[in-house]
Short mmCIF file of C-alpha atoms in Angstrom, two decimals:
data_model
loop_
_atom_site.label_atom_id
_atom_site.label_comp_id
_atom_site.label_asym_id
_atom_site.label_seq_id
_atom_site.Cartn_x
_atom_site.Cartn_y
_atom_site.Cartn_z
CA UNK D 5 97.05 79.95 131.25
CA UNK D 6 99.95 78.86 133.86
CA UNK D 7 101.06 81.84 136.13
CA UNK D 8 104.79 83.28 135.57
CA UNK D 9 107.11 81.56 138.06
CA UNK D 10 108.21 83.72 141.12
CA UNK D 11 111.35 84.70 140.16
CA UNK D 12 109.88 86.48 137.10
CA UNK D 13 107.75 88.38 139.25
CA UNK D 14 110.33 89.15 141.69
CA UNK D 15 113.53 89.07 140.09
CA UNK D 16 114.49 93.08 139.53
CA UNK D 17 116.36 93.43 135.56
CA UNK D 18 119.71 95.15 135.06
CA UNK D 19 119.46 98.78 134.99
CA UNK D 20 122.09 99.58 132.01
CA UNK D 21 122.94 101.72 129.18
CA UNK D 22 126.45 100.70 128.05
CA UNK D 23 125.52 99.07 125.14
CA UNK D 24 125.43 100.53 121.94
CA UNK D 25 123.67 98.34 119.39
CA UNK D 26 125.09 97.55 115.96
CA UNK D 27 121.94 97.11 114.25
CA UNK D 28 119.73 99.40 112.40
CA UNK D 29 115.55 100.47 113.33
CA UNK D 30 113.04 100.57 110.35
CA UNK D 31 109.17 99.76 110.65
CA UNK D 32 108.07 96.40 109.67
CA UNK D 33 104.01 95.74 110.23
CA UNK D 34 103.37 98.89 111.77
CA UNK D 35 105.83 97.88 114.32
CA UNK D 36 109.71 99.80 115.37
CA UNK D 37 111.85 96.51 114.46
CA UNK D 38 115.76 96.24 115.42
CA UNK D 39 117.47 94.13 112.70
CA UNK D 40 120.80 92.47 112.50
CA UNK D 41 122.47 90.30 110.56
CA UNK D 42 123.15 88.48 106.97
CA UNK D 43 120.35 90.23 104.79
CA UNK D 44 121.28 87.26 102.09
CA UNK D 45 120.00 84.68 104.42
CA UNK D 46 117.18 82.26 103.96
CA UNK D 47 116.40 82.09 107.15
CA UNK D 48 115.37 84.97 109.76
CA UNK D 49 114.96 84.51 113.89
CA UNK D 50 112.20 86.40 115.06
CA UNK D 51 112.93 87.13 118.52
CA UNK D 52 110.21 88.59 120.62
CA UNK D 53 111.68 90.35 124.29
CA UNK D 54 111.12 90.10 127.77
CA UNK D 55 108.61 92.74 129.06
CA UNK D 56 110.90 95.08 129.54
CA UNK D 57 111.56 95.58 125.93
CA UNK D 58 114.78 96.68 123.90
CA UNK D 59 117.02 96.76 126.49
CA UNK D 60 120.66 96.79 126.05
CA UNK D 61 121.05 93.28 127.11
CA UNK D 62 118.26 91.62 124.58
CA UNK D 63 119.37 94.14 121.79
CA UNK D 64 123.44 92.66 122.78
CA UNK D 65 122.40 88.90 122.54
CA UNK D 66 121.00 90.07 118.81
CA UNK D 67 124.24 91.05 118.29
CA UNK D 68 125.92 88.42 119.52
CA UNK D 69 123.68 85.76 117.72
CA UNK D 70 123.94 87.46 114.15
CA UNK D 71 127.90 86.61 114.21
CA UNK D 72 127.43 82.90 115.09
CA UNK D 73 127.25 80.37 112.65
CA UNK D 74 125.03 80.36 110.65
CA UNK D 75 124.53 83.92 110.64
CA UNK D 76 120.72 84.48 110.29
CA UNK D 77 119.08 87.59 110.30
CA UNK D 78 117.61 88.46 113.50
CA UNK D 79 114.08 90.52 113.70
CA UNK D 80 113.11 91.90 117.01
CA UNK D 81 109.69 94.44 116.84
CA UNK D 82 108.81 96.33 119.31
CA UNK D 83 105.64 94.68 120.03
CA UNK D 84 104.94 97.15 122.90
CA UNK D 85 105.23 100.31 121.05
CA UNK D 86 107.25 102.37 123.34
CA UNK D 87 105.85 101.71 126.63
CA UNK D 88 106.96 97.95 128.30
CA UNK D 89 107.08 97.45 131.32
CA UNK D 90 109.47 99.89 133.38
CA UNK D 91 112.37 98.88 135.11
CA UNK D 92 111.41 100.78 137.65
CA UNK D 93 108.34 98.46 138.35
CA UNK D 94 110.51 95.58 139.94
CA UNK D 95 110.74 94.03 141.90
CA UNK D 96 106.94 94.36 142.72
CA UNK D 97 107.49 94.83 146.04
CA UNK D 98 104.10 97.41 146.58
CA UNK D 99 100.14 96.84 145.81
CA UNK D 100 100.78 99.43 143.61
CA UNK D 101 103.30 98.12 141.91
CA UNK D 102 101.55 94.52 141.67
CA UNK D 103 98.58 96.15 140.41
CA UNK D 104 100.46 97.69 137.23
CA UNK D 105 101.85 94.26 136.61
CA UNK D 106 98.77 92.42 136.18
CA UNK D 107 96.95 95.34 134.46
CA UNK D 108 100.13 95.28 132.37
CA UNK D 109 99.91 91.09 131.51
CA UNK D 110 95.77 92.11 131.17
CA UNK D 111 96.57 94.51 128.45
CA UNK D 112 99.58 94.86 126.03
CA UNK D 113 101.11 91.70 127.22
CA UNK D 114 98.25 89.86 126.70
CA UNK D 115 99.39 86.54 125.62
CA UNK D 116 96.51 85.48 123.12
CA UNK D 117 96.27 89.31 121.75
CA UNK D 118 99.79 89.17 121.16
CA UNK D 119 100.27 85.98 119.63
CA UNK D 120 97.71 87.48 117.13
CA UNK D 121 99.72 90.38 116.87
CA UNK D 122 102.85 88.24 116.12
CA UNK D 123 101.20 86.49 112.98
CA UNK D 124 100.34 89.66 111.78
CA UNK D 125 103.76 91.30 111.89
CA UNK D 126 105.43 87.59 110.34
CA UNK D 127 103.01 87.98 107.44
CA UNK D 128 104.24 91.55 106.92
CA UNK D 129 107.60 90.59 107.65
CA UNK D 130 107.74 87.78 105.52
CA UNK D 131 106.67 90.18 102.27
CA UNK D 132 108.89 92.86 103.07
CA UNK D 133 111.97 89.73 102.89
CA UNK D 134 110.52 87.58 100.36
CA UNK D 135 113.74 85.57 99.81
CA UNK D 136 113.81 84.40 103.30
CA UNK D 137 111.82 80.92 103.58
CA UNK D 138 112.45 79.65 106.77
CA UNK D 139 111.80 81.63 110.18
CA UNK D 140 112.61 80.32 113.98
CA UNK D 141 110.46 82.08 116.70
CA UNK D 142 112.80 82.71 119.75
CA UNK D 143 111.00 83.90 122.92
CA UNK D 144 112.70 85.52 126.37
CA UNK D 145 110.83 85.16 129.54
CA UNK D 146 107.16 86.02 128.79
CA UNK D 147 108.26 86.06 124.71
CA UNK D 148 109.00 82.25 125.27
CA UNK D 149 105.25 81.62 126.09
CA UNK D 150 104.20 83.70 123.05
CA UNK D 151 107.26 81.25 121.29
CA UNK D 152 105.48 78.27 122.97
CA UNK D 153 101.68 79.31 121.51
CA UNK D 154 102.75 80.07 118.40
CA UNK D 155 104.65 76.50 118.01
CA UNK D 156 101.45 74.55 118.84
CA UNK D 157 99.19 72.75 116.24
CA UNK D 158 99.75 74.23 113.09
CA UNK D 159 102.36 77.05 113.18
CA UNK D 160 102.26 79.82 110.77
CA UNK D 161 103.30 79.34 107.69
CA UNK D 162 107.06 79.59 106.74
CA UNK D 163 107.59 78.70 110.85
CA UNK D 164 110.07 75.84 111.15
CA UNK D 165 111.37 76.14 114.47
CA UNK D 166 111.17 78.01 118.01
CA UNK D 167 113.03 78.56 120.87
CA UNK D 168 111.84 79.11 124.61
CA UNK D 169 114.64 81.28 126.86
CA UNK D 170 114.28 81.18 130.63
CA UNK D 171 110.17 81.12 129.85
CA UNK D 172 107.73 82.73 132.63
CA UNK D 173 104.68 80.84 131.63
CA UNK D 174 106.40 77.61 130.92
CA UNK D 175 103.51 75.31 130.93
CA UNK D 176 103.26 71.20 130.54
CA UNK D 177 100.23 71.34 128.53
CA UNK D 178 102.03 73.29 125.45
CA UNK D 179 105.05 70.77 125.25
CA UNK D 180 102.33 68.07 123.73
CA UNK D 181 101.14 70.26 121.28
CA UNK D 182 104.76 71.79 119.66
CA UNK D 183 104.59 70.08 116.30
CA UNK D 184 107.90 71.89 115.21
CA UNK D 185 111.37 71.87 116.77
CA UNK D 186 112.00 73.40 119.83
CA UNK D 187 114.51 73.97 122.36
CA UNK D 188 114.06 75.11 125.70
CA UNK D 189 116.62 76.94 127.67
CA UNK D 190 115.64 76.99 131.15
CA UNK D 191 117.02 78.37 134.17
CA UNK D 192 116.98 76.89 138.29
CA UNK D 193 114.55 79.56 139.18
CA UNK D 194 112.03 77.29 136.07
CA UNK D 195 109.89 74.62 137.64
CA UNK D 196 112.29 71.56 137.39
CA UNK D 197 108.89 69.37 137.24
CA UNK D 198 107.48 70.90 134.26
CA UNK D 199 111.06 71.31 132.32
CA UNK D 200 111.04 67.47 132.77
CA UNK D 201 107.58 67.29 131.62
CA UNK D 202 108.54 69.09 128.57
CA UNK D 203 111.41 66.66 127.73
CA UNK D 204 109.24 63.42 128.40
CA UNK D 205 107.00 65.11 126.07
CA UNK D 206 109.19 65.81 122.85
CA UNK D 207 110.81 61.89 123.97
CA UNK D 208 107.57 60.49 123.64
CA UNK D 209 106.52 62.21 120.10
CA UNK D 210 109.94 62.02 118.65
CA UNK D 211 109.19 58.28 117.84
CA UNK D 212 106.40 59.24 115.69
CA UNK D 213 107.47 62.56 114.69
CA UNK D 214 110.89 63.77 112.94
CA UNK D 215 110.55 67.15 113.57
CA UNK D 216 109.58 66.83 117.25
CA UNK D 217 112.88 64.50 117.21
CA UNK D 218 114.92 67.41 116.90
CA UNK D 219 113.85 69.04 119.92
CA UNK D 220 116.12 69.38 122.92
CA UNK D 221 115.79 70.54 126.43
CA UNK D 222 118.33 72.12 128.64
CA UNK D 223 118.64 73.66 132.17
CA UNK D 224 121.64 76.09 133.36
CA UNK D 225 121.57 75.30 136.72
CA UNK D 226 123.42 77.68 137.87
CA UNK D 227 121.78 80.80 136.06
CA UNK D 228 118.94 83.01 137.23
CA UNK D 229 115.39 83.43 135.24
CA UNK D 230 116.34 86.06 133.06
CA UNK D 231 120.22 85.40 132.97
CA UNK D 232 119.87 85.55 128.53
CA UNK D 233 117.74 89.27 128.49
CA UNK D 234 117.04 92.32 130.67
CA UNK D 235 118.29 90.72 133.59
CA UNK D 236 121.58 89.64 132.31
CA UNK D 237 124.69 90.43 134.90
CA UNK D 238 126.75 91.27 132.03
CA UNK D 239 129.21 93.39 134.75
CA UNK D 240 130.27 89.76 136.03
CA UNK D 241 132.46 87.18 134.09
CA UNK D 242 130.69 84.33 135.60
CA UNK D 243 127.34 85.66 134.29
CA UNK D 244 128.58 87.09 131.08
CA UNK D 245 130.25 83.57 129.95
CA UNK D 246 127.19 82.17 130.66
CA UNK D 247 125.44 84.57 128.56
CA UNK D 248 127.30 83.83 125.93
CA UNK D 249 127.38 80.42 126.17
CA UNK D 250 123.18 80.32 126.07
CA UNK D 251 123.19 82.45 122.45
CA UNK D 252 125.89 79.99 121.23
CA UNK D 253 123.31 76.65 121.92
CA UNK D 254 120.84 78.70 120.64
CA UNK D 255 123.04 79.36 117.36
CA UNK D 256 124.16 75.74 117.45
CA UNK D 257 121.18 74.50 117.23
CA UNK D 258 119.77 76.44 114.56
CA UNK D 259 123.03 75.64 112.54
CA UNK D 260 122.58 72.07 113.02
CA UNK D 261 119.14 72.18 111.54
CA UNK D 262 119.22 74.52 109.11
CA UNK D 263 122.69 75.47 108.04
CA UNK D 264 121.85 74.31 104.55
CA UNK D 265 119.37 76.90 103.51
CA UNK D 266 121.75 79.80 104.91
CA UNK D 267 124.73 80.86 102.33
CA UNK D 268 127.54 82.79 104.37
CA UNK D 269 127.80 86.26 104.69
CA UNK D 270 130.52 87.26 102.05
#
């Protein structure tokens, strides 16, 4: 598996507790889930967190991407049960401190374990909103690799779309394998090599491949890893336009793929 770029290992995430979320917690899977949204939509986002968890930033751009167009319902479990990664923690700048980190991606943030662990909780998902047929995967930071793995080769069933977000594992070798649309978000602090890599990749198999076709690729050039979840600067305009601006592609996109299955809220 690639190794998270630097700035995810380095960059420290916004320390705040301002934001007071509008959705509601209920157990789905044997898993705390935050939901949001238009409970009469056909189609559900499955959003799966940075490390650091349900943070008021990544519970926010829930918020804030249940009122777009076309008003999905959001799902976001808590896939580390109470105990991500602390805030604390970063920037890694001690052994000790680098030492929890890698025992950390070792254990519960064990990309293959939790990639199982995400199929699982769709499954249970899925009966618990039967009427929903149609579910996008949208991963932040290391959630975008989880995004990315579960996108390859045959996706669960009932997944018709995923989304990467400033990815820490964002690796060449998965771009050939996404059989599904995807769009990728990146930030400058994302290998520009491999974010081109990923777009010659989804050009070459959209001329055999429809779905593939509707992929996109897109880099904020000006935005940090992280600039979408726990490490959004949501205290400064500049960042929190930009913040905005990345949930409304991400809503755009899903609208222009799959507004038809969604009715409006009423």
């Amino acid at each position: 598996m690639s190794q998270p770029s630097k700035a995810c290992c380095t960059t420290a995430p916004t320390n705040t507790d301002k934001y007071e979320p509008k959705g509601t917690f209920s157990e789905v899977g044997g898993f705390k889930t935050y939901t949001i949204g238009n409970y009469k939509s056909k189609l559900a986002i499955l959003s799966i967190y940075d490390i650091f968890g349900l943070t008021p930033p990544t519970l926010l751009g829930a918020d804030y991407l249940s009122q777009l167009p076309p008003h999905p319902l959001i799902l976001m479990p808590d896939l580390f049960k109470g105990e991500p990664m602390l805030l604390s923690n970063y920037p890694p700048n001690t052994p000790e401190k680098q030492a929890l980190i890698t025992k950390f991606f070792e254990g519960p943030a064990n990309p293959a374990n939790t990639v199982e662990a995400v199929k699982a909780y769709l499954r249970a998902a899925q009966e618990r909103y039967p009427e929903i047929t149609d579910w996008i995967i949208a991963g932040f930071c290391w959630g975008g690799k989880i995004a990315a793995l579960l996108s390859k080769g045959q996706p669960p069933q009932g997944v018709v779309g995923s989304v990467q977000i400033h990815p820490a594992f964002l690796d060449a070798s998965d771009a050939a394998e996404i059989k599904i649309p995807h769009l990728l978000l990146a930030s400058k602090d994302e290998d520009s090599n491999v974010v081109q890599e990923y777009e010659q990749a989804f050009q070459k198999y959209a001329k055999v491949d429809e779905k593939v076709a509707k992929s996109e690729v897109h880099t904020y050039a000006d935005m940090h890893h992280g600039w979408m979840g726990a490490r959004a600067k949501l205290d400064e305009i500049e960042y929190k336009e930009k913040f905005n601006q990345g949930y409304k592609q991400v809503a755009e996109w899903v609208n222009k793929h799959y507004t038809s299955t969604i009715p409006m809220p009423a």
